[in-house]
Amino acid sequence: MIIEMKNLKSMNRIFSESQFCLVLLLALVLAITACFTLPDQFRLRALNSLPGKQYTSGTDTRDDSKRLIEPVEETKRSEDRQQTTSQEVKDIVHKYSSSKNDHHNAHKGTDNSHVEGSTKNVYEQTLAKPICDNSNWRYEACDIIGDARTFGIFSTVFYVPPPETTNPAVQNWTFSAQSRRAVNAKNVTVKSLFSSLEAPPCSIRNNIPAIVFALGGLTGNIWHDFSDVLIPLFINSLAFDGEVQFLITDMHTWFMQKYGLVFKKLSRYEIINFDKDFEVRCYPRVMVGLKSHKDLGIDPERTPNRYNMIDFRMFIRDAFALPQSVGIPFKLNTDPNKKPRLMLILRSRNRRFMNGPEIVQAVQRLGFEVLPVEPTRDLNITEFSRVVDSCDVLMGAHGAALTNIMFLRTNALLIQVVPYGKMENDADNFYSRPATAMKLRHLEYSISAKETTLLEKYGWNNPVISDPDSIHRQGWRAGMQYYWLEQDIKLNLTRFAPILVRAQQLLRE
């Protein structure tokens, strides 16, 4: 009896164990079946997966004609556009403002040359060269090719690694997105993410490149408008032949209105105010910042198709609907009594001509039609460009208004009056060399100590007059204070007359 009870307990135990294994096996089968039969809404998704859409990283598998941004006005098709909800914005803000991977190496990219193994090889294929370049003393810029995503309200651009690839050396750059380092332009941050799982989901997908850049800085001065923004933008965007979108931070309405024709000539797409953009825009390529070459100039060796300043001047003439490939007005006029027209720039603050009316009369006596103008910051540049185009000569004291030589015709003439204080180098770099590069002719007249108002203020024995080099050795601020800001000009018309004679000769050659 005792033996039978033991056998019964043994059988019960074996049966229980067998029953448990059977139940476990059945549960496993059900779990595997569920993975293939659950409705789509219950499946786990990657962070960058969008319901109802199957994308590879940075690539839209739909037909190109359905995902191309419409020129000027974005198409708001439901299949192309998903508005980012306020909750999504909050989630993304939290994620990227407190990311554990954020090392915040502002101005210093983290070297990823020590990444080991096969991941490095895959990553190097995507990043054949560094994303960002901070080696140039003029500017900092990034060029992101692959999956690039912009999030304007946080002034951030993300580089997203390919799927199933990781980037152990997370990189971050924060810099002024203009063509000058040392200006007060708004910063933009570029982040290379650890993996595609960290990427914010796209709300707008594009199959064209984008350029993110800043206004601000020293804009408002026409020389800086051209040298810091318009020429660098031309250098960076012309090769795209209009197939590029601009995302602008620190955007100013007055700037967009003044130079709107230039932007329309470079891009066929809506311009985005980056600071107010709540969308996560995805592009196959994003350039951040503007590469530049020199003050008011272009180095053809560093441009895609050897563009130069003649190309830029002709581009500007085309943008403002000025005639192309025509001679100076004086040469085209068949009237034997026609005089060459000279535009005289009259400054309203420093470096003013104190004897302006006498200068006008002297220029007229030497055979010119004189057009005195005092350009203001809010002038209608489209209308003013036509007036400049009608002139053969543009004359003025060294200063920003001489930038209007952009609107002169080939072989027209610049007469630059150089203020006192060893300013010839600045005059040459800022205007004379650019004039030559644009196939314009130029003459310089350096005033003497007797022609500056600084003499009356400081006297012959002050270093400001007797030793300008000693002033410049104190730093650029000292030179700026005396020779740029405090000085006005009383032109010696007898000493200046040979310049006007030479101008007449050049115009008749």
Short mmCIF file of C-alpha atoms in Angstrom, two decimals:
data_model
loop_
_atom_site.label_atom_id
_atom_site.label_comp_id
_atom_site.label_asym_id
_atom_site.label_seq_id
_atom_site.Cartn_x
_atom_site.Cartn_y
_atom_site.Cartn_z
CA MET A 1 0.00 0.00 0.00
CA ILE A 2 2.81 2.32 0.87
CA ILE A 3 4.57 1.44 -2.39
CA GLU A 4 1.39 2.09 -4.39
CA MET A 5 0.98 5.54 -2.79
CA LYS A 6 4.56 6.43 -3.67
CA ASN A 7 4.01 5.32 -7.26
CA LEU A 8 0.83 7.40 -7.46
CA LYS A 9 2.60 10.53 -6.18
CA SER A 10 5.42 9.95 -8.67
CA MET A 11 2.94 9.67 -11.55
CA ASN A 12 1.12 12.82 -10.45
CA ARG A 13 4.40 14.70 -10.36
CA ILE A 14 5.38 13.51 -13.85
CA PHE A 15 1.94 14.37 -15.19
CA SER A 16 2.11 17.89 -13.68
CA GLU A 17 5.51 18.53 -15.21
CA SER A 18 4.34 17.32 -18.60
CA GLN A 19 1.23 19.46 -18.39
CA PHE A 20 3.35 22.55 -17.53
CA CYS A 21 5.65 21.98 -20.52
CA LEU A 22 2.66 21.60 -22.80
CA VAL A 23 1.15 24.87 -21.57
CA LEU A 24 4.50 26.63 -21.97
CA LEU A 25 4.87 25.33 -25.54
CA LEU A 26 1.32 26.44 -26.40
CA ALA A 27 1.97 29.96 -25.04
CA LEU A 28 5.13 30.24 -27.13
CA VAL A 29 3.24 29.29 -30.31
CA LEU A 30 0.54 31.87 -29.57
CA ALA A 31 3.12 34.59 -28.99
CA ILE A 32 4.84 33.91 -32.32
CA THR A 33 1.49 33.90 -34.12
CA ALA A 34 0.53 37.25 -32.55
CA CYS A 35 3.66 38.93 -33.93
CA PHE A 36 2.40 38.28 -37.45
CA THR A 37 -1.32 38.87 -36.93
CA LEU A 38 -1.64 41.86 -34.57
CA PRO A 39 -3.22 44.98 -36.11
CA ASP A 40 -0.76 47.60 -37.28
CA GLN A 41 -1.66 50.06 -34.53
CA PHE A 42 -0.46 47.66 -31.78
CA ARG A 43 2.99 47.01 -33.22
CA LEU A 44 6.11 48.57 -31.77
CA ARG A 45 7.56 51.39 -33.89
CA ALA A 46 10.90 53.12 -34.12
CA LEU A 47 10.90 56.70 -32.89
CA ASN A 48 11.24 58.05 -36.42
CA SER A 49 8.52 55.85 -37.94
CA LEU A 50 5.36 57.57 -39.14
CA PRO A 51 2.00 55.73 -39.15
CA GLY A 52 0.92 54.67 -42.59
CA LYS A 53 4.28 55.59 -44.21
CA GLN A 54 7.27 53.39 -44.94
CA TYR A 55 10.44 55.47 -45.35
CA THR A 56 14.06 54.65 -45.39
CA SER A 57 16.26 57.18 -43.63
CA GLY A 58 16.28 60.37 -45.64
CA THR A 59 14.49 58.82 -48.61
CA ASP A 60 10.86 59.10 -49.65
CA THR A 61 9.81 56.06 -51.65
CA ARG A 62 6.87 57.82 -53.32
CA ASP A 63 7.00 59.21 -56.83
CA ASP A 64 9.18 62.34 -57.12
CA SER A 65 6.35 64.35 -58.61
CA LYS A 66 4.40 63.94 -55.38
CA ARG A 67 7.15 64.99 -52.98
CA LEU A 68 8.71 67.95 -54.77
CA ILE A 69 8.03 71.23 -53.01
CA GLU A 70 6.03 73.47 -55.29
CA PRO A 71 7.86 76.67 -56.29
CA VAL A 72 7.09 79.76 -54.17
CA GLU A 73 4.23 78.14 -52.27
CA GLU A 74 4.50 74.81 -50.45
CA THR A 75 2.01 72.12 -51.39
CA LYS A 76 0.02 71.04 -48.37
CA ARG A 77 -0.96 67.55 -49.47
CA SER A 78 -1.88 65.29 -46.58
CA GLU A 79 0.42 62.55 -47.80
CA ASP A 80 3.41 64.92 -47.95
CA ARG A 81 2.80 66.92 -44.83
CA GLN A 82 2.14 66.00 -41.20
CA GLN A 83 1.83 68.86 -38.77
CA THR A 84 3.91 68.45 -35.65
CA THR A 85 1.53 68.44 -32.68
CA SER A 86 2.18 70.54 -29.61
CA GLN A 87 2.79 67.39 -27.57
CA GLU A 88 5.34 66.14 -30.10
CA VAL A 89 7.09 69.49 -29.90
CA LYS A 90 7.25 69.24 -26.13
CA ASP A 91 8.59 65.69 -26.31
CA ILE A 92 11.27 66.66 -28.79
CA VAL A 93 12.20 69.75 -26.77
CA HIS A 94 12.66 67.61 -23.69
CA LYS A 95 14.64 65.03 -25.56
CA TYR A 96 17.10 67.40 -27.19
CA SER A 97 17.44 69.90 -24.38
CA SER A 98 18.44 67.19 -21.91
CA SER A 99 20.00 64.57 -24.16
CA LYS A 100 22.50 62.35 -22.37
CA ASN A 101 24.56 62.35 -25.56
CA ASP A 102 24.92 66.12 -25.76
CA HIS A 103 28.57 66.98 -25.14
CA HIS A 104 28.09 70.53 -26.47
CA ASN A 105 31.46 70.97 -28.14
CA ALA A 106 30.73 74.44 -29.45
CA HIS A 107 33.13 75.37 -32.26
CA LYS A 108 34.96 72.03 -31.77
CA GLY A 109 33.83 68.92 -33.63
CA THR A 110 34.60 65.63 -31.89
CA ASP A 111 37.04 63.52 -33.87
CA ASN A 112 35.51 60.20 -34.90
CA SER A 113 38.69 58.78 -36.42
CA HIS A 114 39.07 56.23 -33.63
CA VAL A 115 35.74 54.45 -34.15
CA GLU A 116 36.51 50.72 -34.34
CA GLY A 117 35.16 47.84 -36.42
CA SER A 118 32.57 47.51 -39.16
CA THR A 119 30.41 50.36 -37.82
CA LYS A 120 33.27 52.74 -38.57
CA ASN A 121 33.49 51.51 -42.16
CA VAL A 122 29.78 52.04 -42.79
CA TYR A 123 29.87 55.44 -41.13
CA GLU A 124 32.94 56.56 -43.06
CA GLN A 125 31.13 55.81 -46.32
CA THR A 126 28.50 58.35 -45.29
CA LEU A 127 30.96 60.87 -43.88
CA ALA A 128 33.75 60.90 -46.42
CA LYS A 129 34.72 64.30 -45.06
CA PRO A 130 33.94 66.15 -41.80
CA ILE A 131 30.42 67.54 -41.51
CA CYS A 132 31.66 70.91 -40.33
CA ASP A 133 34.69 73.05 -41.13
CA ASN A 134 35.98 75.59 -38.63
CA SER A 135 39.46 75.88 -40.11
CA ASN A 136 38.83 79.07 -42.08
CA TRP A 137 39.45 82.33 -40.24
CA ARG A 138 36.56 84.05 -42.03
CA TYR A 139 33.68 81.67 -41.42
CA GLU A 140 32.40 78.39 -40.00
CA ALA A 141 30.15 76.16 -42.09
CA CYS A 142 28.66 72.68 -42.19
CA ASP A 143 27.63 70.55 -45.16
CA ILE A 144 25.37 67.63 -44.24
CA ILE A 145 24.76 65.07 -46.98
CA GLY A 146 22.40 62.18 -46.36
CA ASP A 147 19.55 62.47 -43.89
CA ALA A 148 19.50 66.10 -42.65
CA ARG A 149 16.66 67.48 -40.54
CA THR A 150 16.05 71.08 -39.54
CA PHE A 151 14.13 72.24 -36.46
CA GLY A 152 13.98 76.01 -36.74
CA ILE A 153 12.44 77.07 -33.44
CA PHE A 154 15.41 75.48 -31.67
CA SER A 155 17.94 76.73 -34.22
CA THR A 156 19.12 73.17 -34.73
CA VAL A 157 20.03 70.97 -37.69
CA PHE A 158 20.43 67.21 -37.20
CA TYR A 159 22.56 64.78 -39.14
CA VAL A 160 20.89 61.36 -38.91
CA PRO A 161 23.09 58.29 -39.47
CA PRO A 162 21.82 55.59 -41.85
CA PRO A 163 19.48 52.96 -40.35
CA GLU A 164 21.19 50.16 -38.42
CA THR A 165 24.27 52.35 -38.11
CA THR A 166 25.51 54.13 -35.01
CA ASN A 167 27.82 57.07 -34.54
CA PRO A 168 29.66 56.52 -31.23
CA ALA A 169 31.45 59.87 -31.49
CA VAL A 170 28.50 62.24 -31.28
CA GLN A 171 29.42 65.65 -32.70
CA ASN A 172 28.00 69.10 -31.98
CA TRP A 173 28.81 72.52 -33.40
CA THR A 174 27.33 75.89 -32.47
CA PHE A 175 28.35 78.92 -34.52
CA SER A 176 27.24 82.10 -36.25
CA ALA A 177 25.55 81.07 -39.49
CA GLN A 178 26.86 84.01 -41.48
CA SER A 179 30.02 84.50 -43.51
CA ARG A 180 31.89 86.35 -40.73
CA ARG A 181 32.88 84.82 -37.43
CA ALA A 182 33.15 88.02 -35.44
CA VAL A 183 29.68 89.47 -35.97
CA ASN A 184 26.59 89.54 -33.84
CA ALA A 185 24.60 87.11 -35.97
CA LYS A 186 22.39 84.41 -34.50
CA ASN A 187 23.93 81.01 -33.77
CA VAL A 188 22.77 77.70 -35.22
CA THR A 189 23.60 74.31 -33.71
CA VAL A 190 24.45 71.26 -35.81
CA LYS A 191 24.11 67.88 -34.08
CA SER A 192 25.19 64.52 -35.46
CA LEU A 193 23.03 61.94 -33.70
CA PHE A 194 24.07 58.60 -32.24
CA SER A 195 21.53 56.69 -34.32
CA SER A 196 18.45 57.20 -36.47
CA LEU A 197 16.27 56.14 -33.51
CA GLU A 198 17.04 59.49 -31.85
CA ALA A 199 15.88 61.57 -34.83
CA PRO A 200 12.76 63.73 -34.58
CA PRO A 201 10.13 62.55 -37.08
CA CYS A 202 9.86 64.48 -40.34
CA SER A 203 6.80 66.64 -40.75
CA ILE A 204 7.84 67.85 -44.22
CA ARG A 205 10.03 65.90 -46.62
CA ASN A 206 11.91 67.54 -49.50
CA ASN A 207 14.02 66.21 -52.35
CA ILE A 208 15.99 69.43 -52.82
CA PRO A 209 18.92 70.76 -50.76
CA ALA A 210 18.63 73.61 -48.27
CA ILE A 211 20.89 76.39 -47.01
CA VAL A 212 20.52 77.68 -43.44
CA PHE A 213 22.07 81.10 -42.85
CA ALA A 214 21.72 84.26 -40.78
CA LEU A 215 21.07 87.87 -41.57
CA GLY A 216 21.70 90.23 -38.65
CA GLY A 217 25.34 90.95 -37.98
CA LEU A 218 26.44 94.14 -39.74
CA THR A 219 23.67 94.15 -42.35
CA GLY A 220 21.97 97.48 -42.88
CA ASN A 221 25.21 98.84 -44.30
CA ILE A 222 25.05 98.13 -48.05
CA TRP A 223 28.70 97.06 -48.19
CA HIS A 224 28.04 94.41 -45.54
CA ASP A 225 24.74 93.47 -47.22
CA PHE A 226 26.72 92.47 -50.29
CA SER A 227 30.02 91.33 -48.78
CA ASP A 228 28.59 89.34 -45.85
CA VAL A 229 25.35 87.94 -47.32
CA LEU A 230 24.61 88.39 -51.03
CA ILE A 231 28.01 87.48 -52.50
CA PRO A 232 28.50 84.46 -50.16
CA LEU A 233 24.93 83.34 -50.91
CA PHE A 234 25.71 83.59 -54.62
CA ILE A 235 28.88 81.52 -54.11
CA ASN A 236 27.05 78.82 -52.15
CA SER A 237 23.78 78.54 -54.08
CA LEU A 238 24.20 79.46 -57.75
CA ALA A 239 25.29 75.94 -58.74
CA PHE A 240 21.88 74.59 -57.64
CA ASP A 241 20.21 76.56 -60.45
CA GLY A 242 17.28 77.59 -58.27
CA GLU A 243 16.67 74.07 -56.91
CA VAL A 244 17.47 74.98 -53.32
CA GLN A 245 15.49 76.29 -50.36
CA PHE A 246 16.67 79.04 -48.01
CA LEU A 247 16.02 78.85 -44.26
CA ILE A 248 16.94 82.20 -42.73
CA THR A 249 17.54 82.92 -39.07
CA ASP A 250 17.47 86.48 -37.72
CA MET A 251 15.37 87.38 -40.74
CA HIS A 252 14.62 91.08 -41.28
CA THR A 253 11.61 92.17 -43.31
CA TRP A 254 13.40 95.24 -44.67
CA PHE A 255 16.26 93.09 -45.98
CA MET A 256 13.92 90.66 -47.71
CA GLN A 257 11.98 93.49 -49.31
CA LYS A 258 15.11 95.35 -50.41
CA TYR A 259 16.85 92.33 -51.95
CA GLY A 260 13.85 90.14 -52.74
CA LEU A 261 14.73 90.08 -56.45
CA VAL A 262 18.13 88.57 -55.62
CA PHE A 263 16.61 85.78 -53.51
CA LYS A 264 14.05 84.97 -56.21
CA LYS A 265 16.86 84.71 -58.74
CA LEU A 266 18.70 82.15 -56.59
CA SER A 267 15.79 80.01 -55.37
CA ARG A 268 12.42 79.00 -56.80
CA TYR A 269 11.08 77.97 -53.41
CA GLU A 270 9.42 79.57 -50.42
CA ILE A 271 11.87 81.23 -48.03
CA ILE A 272 11.47 79.89 -44.48
CA ASN A 273 11.76 82.05 -41.38
CA PHE A 274 13.92 79.61 -39.42
CA ASP A 275 13.26 81.25 -36.04
CA LYS A 276 9.49 80.70 -36.34
CA ASP A 277 9.52 77.31 -38.02
CA PHE A 278 7.84 74.57 -35.96
CA GLU A 279 8.27 71.97 -38.69
CA VAL A 280 10.88 69.24 -38.76
CA ARG A 281 12.02 69.54 -42.38
CA CYS A 282 13.94 66.69 -43.92
CA TYR A 283 16.38 67.20 -46.80
CA PRO A 284 18.94 65.11 -48.66
CA ARG A 285 21.48 67.87 -48.05
CA VAL A 286 21.68 70.91 -45.77
CA MET A 287 24.41 73.53 -45.79
CA VAL A 288 24.63 75.62 -42.61
CA GLY A 289 26.43 78.97 -42.72
CA LEU A 290 27.86 80.79 -45.72
CA LYS A 291 31.35 80.17 -47.04
CA SER A 292 33.08 83.34 -48.23
CA HIS A 293 36.38 84.14 -49.90
CA LYS A 294 37.33 87.77 -49.40
CA ASP A 295 35.90 91.24 -48.74
CA LEU A 296 33.46 92.08 -51.53
CA GLY A 297 35.07 89.43 -53.68
CA ILE A 298 35.13 85.92 -55.10
CA ASP A 299 38.02 83.51 -55.64
CA PRO A 300 37.15 81.67 -58.89
CA GLU A 301 39.40 78.76 -57.93
CA ARG A 302 37.10 78.00 -55.00
CA THR A 303 33.76 78.12 -56.84
CA PRO A 304 32.04 75.15 -58.57
CA ASN A 305 32.24 76.61 -62.09
CA ARG A 306 34.90 79.29 -61.60
CA TYR A 307 32.35 82.02 -60.96
CA ASN A 308 33.93 85.44 -60.52
CA MET A 309 32.92 89.00 -59.70
CA ILE A 310 32.04 89.75 -63.31
CA ASP A 311 29.55 86.89 -63.14
CA PHE A 312 28.19 88.29 -59.89
CA ARG A 313 27.81 91.82 -61.27
CA MET A 314 26.01 90.48 -64.35
CA PHE A 315 23.83 88.33 -62.08
CA ILE A 316 22.88 91.41 -60.07
CA ARG A 317 22.11 93.35 -63.25
CA ASP A 318 19.90 90.50 -64.40
CA ALA A 319 18.11 90.31 -61.04
CA PHE A 320 17.30 94.04 -61.18
CA ALA A 321 16.36 93.89 -64.89
CA LEU A 322 19.23 96.11 -66.02
CA PRO A 323 20.47 95.80 -69.63
CA GLN A 324 23.11 93.15 -70.27
CA SER A 325 26.30 93.41 -72.33
CA VAL A 326 25.95 97.07 -73.23
CA GLY A 327 28.54 99.84 -73.23
CA ILE A 328 28.58 102.85 -70.96
CA PRO A 329 25.81 105.38 -71.74
CA PHE A 330 28.26 108.05 -72.87
CA LYS A 331 29.67 105.78 -75.59
CA LEU A 332 26.23 104.72 -76.81
CA ASN A 333 24.91 108.27 -77.16
CA THR A 334 25.33 109.71 -80.66
CA ASP A 335 24.71 113.32 -79.61
CA PRO A 336 28.07 115.16 -79.98
CA ASN A 337 27.06 117.56 -77.20
CA LYS A 338 26.28 114.77 -74.74
CA LYS A 339 28.40 114.90 -71.58
CA PRO A 340 29.33 111.87 -69.47
CA ARG A 341 27.12 111.61 -66.39
CA LEU A 342 28.83 111.54 -62.98
CA MET A 343 26.96 110.48 -59.84
CA LEU A 344 28.39 112.32 -56.83
CA ILE A 345 27.75 110.48 -53.55
CA LEU A 346 27.18 112.93 -50.69
CA ARG A 347 27.52 111.41 -47.23
CA SER A 348 25.32 112.72 -44.43
CA ARG A 349 27.48 111.94 -41.38
CA ASN A 350 31.25 111.37 -41.32
CA ARG A 351 33.64 111.76 -44.26
CA ARG A 352 31.29 114.38 -45.65
CA PHE A 353 32.28 116.79 -48.41
CA MET A 354 32.22 120.14 -46.62
CA ASN A 355 32.34 122.03 -49.93
CA GLY A 356 29.81 119.95 -51.85
CA PRO A 357 28.33 122.78 -53.98
CA GLU A 358 31.82 123.89 -55.08
CA ILE A 359 32.67 120.30 -56.05
CA VAL A 360 29.54 120.08 -58.21
CA GLN A 361 30.46 123.30 -60.03
CA ALA A 362 34.07 122.17 -60.59
CA VAL A 363 32.99 118.84 -62.01
CA GLN A 364 30.54 120.56 -64.33
CA ARG A 365 33.21 122.96 -65.58
CA LEU A 366 35.39 120.01 -66.53
CA GLY A 367 32.72 118.61 -68.84
CA PHE A 368 30.50 116.33 -66.76
CA GLU A 369 26.78 116.20 -66.16
CA VAL A 370 26.59 115.93 -62.36
CA LEU A 371 23.97 114.02 -60.42
CA PRO A 372 24.42 114.67 -56.65
CA VAL A 373 22.74 112.01 -54.49
CA GLU A 374 22.60 111.19 -50.80
CA PRO A 375 21.62 107.51 -50.57
CA THR A 376 19.57 106.53 -47.54
CA ARG A 377 19.24 103.11 -46.00
CA ASP A 378 15.55 102.85 -46.91
CA LEU A 379 15.89 103.84 -50.56
CA ASN A 380 14.17 101.76 -53.22
CA ILE A 381 17.19 99.89 -54.52
CA THR A 382 15.38 98.72 -57.66
CA GLU A 383 14.73 102.29 -58.75
CA PHE A 384 18.15 103.50 -57.58
CA SER A 385 19.92 100.74 -59.53
CA ARG A 386 18.44 102.17 -62.74
CA VAL A 387 19.76 105.62 -61.91
CA VAL A 388 23.26 104.24 -61.27
CA ASP A 389 23.04 102.27 -64.51
CA SER A 390 22.44 105.53 -66.39
CA CYS A 391 25.76 106.95 -65.15
CA ASP A 392 29.27 106.65 -66.56
CA VAL A 393 31.09 107.60 -63.34
CA LEU A 394 30.39 107.06 -59.66
CA MET A 395 32.37 109.35 -57.35
CA GLY A 396 32.47 109.61 -53.57
CA ALA A 397 34.50 109.46 -50.40
CA HIS A 398 35.52 106.02 -49.19
CA GLY A 399 32.41 104.47 -47.64
CA ALA A 400 29.59 101.97 -48.01
CA ALA A 401 27.67 103.89 -50.68
CA LEU A 402 30.44 103.13 -53.19
CA THR A 403 29.10 99.56 -53.20
CA ASN A 404 26.59 100.84 -55.74
CA ILE A 405 29.27 100.26 -58.37
CA MET A 406 27.52 96.88 -58.62
CA PHE A 407 24.97 98.61 -60.87
CA LEU A 408 27.47 100.30 -63.22
CA ARG A 409 28.04 99.02 -66.73
CA THR A 410 31.23 97.37 -67.95
CA ASN A 411 34.11 99.86 -68.32
CA ALA A 412 32.31 102.50 -66.24
CA LEU A 413 34.49 104.41 -63.77
CA LEU A 414 34.81 104.66 -59.99
CA ILE A 415 36.49 107.76 -58.50
CA GLN A 416 37.26 107.08 -54.83
CA VAL A 417 38.31 109.95 -52.59
CA VAL A 418 40.52 108.42 -49.89
CA PRO A 419 40.34 110.18 -46.48
CA TYR A 420 43.45 111.20 -44.57
CA GLY A 421 45.25 108.75 -42.31
CA LYS A 422 46.98 106.05 -44.40
CA MET A 423 43.67 104.58 -45.57
CA GLU A 424 44.88 103.60 -49.03
CA ASN A 425 45.04 99.91 -48.18
CA ASP A 426 41.41 99.85 -47.06
CA ALA A 427 40.36 101.84 -50.11
CA ASP A 428 42.15 99.37 -52.36
CA ASN A 429 40.81 96.21 -50.69
CA PHE A 430 37.22 97.35 -50.22
CA TYR A 431 36.53 99.05 -53.56
CA SER A 432 39.39 99.42 -56.06
CA ARG A 433 40.24 95.72 -56.33
CA PRO A 434 36.58 94.67 -56.49
CA ALA A 435 36.03 97.30 -59.22
CA THR A 436 38.87 95.82 -61.26
CA ALA A 437 37.52 92.29 -60.68
CA MET A 438 34.13 93.42 -62.03
CA LYS A 439 35.70 94.93 -65.17
CA LEU A 440 35.19 98.49 -64.02
CA ARG A 441 37.86 101.18 -64.09
CA HIS A 442 38.87 103.20 -61.04
CA LEU A 443 40.83 106.24 -59.94
CA GLU A 444 41.90 107.09 -56.39
CA TYR A 445 42.54 110.51 -54.91
CA SER A 446 44.16 110.61 -51.45
CA ILE A 447 43.49 113.86 -49.64
CA SER A 448 46.27 115.78 -47.89
CA ALA A 449 46.36 116.88 -44.26
CA LYS A 450 45.16 120.32 -45.35
CA GLU A 451 41.96 118.78 -46.76
CA THR A 452 40.83 117.04 -43.56
CA THR A 453 38.87 118.60 -40.72
CA LEU A 454 41.11 116.64 -38.33
CA LEU A 455 43.85 119.26 -38.85
CA GLU A 456 41.74 122.03 -37.40
CA LYS A 457 40.70 119.81 -34.50
CA TYR A 458 44.09 118.32 -33.51
CA GLY A 459 46.79 120.50 -35.12
CA TRP A 460 50.00 119.61 -36.93
CA ASN A 461 51.84 118.29 -33.88
CA ASN A 462 49.27 115.71 -32.86
CA PRO A 463 50.06 112.10 -33.94
CA VAL A 464 46.62 111.97 -35.57
CA ILE A 465 48.08 114.31 -38.20
CA SER A 466 51.86 113.93 -37.88
CA ASP A 467 52.10 110.16 -37.43
CA PRO A 468 49.03 108.16 -38.57
CA ASP A 469 51.03 104.92 -38.38
CA SER A 470 51.35 105.33 -34.61
CA ILE A 471 47.55 105.61 -34.38
CA HIS A 472 47.02 102.43 -36.40
CA ARG A 473 49.49 100.57 -34.17
CA GLN A 474 47.09 101.17 -31.29
CA GLY A 475 44.60 98.88 -32.98
CA TRP A 476 41.82 99.17 -35.50
CA ARG A 477 39.48 100.90 -33.04
CA ALA A 478 41.80 103.90 -32.77
CA GLY A 479 42.09 104.20 -36.53
CA MET A 480 38.34 103.81 -36.88
CA GLN A 481 37.65 106.51 -34.31
CA TYR A 482 39.84 109.19 -35.87
CA TYR A 483 39.96 108.50 -39.59
CA TRP A 484 36.57 106.91 -40.21
CA LEU A 485 34.26 108.50 -37.66
CA GLU A 486 35.62 111.96 -36.79
CA GLN A 487 36.86 113.09 -40.18
CA ASP A 488 35.19 115.22 -42.84
CA ILE A 489 36.69 116.43 -46.12
CA LYS A 490 37.21 119.81 -47.76
CA LEU A 491 38.39 118.92 -51.25
CA ASN A 492 41.17 121.04 -52.79
CA LEU A 493 39.61 121.45 -56.24
CA THR A 494 42.83 122.61 -57.91
CA ARG A 495 44.70 119.56 -56.64
CA PHE A 496 41.78 117.30 -57.55
CA ALA A 497 41.26 118.61 -61.12
CA PRO A 498 43.78 116.23 -62.81
CA ILE A 499 41.70 113.28 -61.61
CA LEU A 500 38.68 114.64 -63.50
CA VAL A 501 40.78 115.24 -66.60
CA ARG A 502 42.04 111.67 -66.48
CA ALA A 503 38.46 110.43 -66.02
CA GLN A 504 37.40 112.17 -69.24
CA GLN A 505 40.29 110.53 -71.07
CA LEU A 506 39.38 107.05 -69.83
CA LEU A 507 35.75 107.43 -70.85
CA ARG A 508 36.75 108.37 -74.39
CA GLU A 509 39.18 105.48 -74.90
#
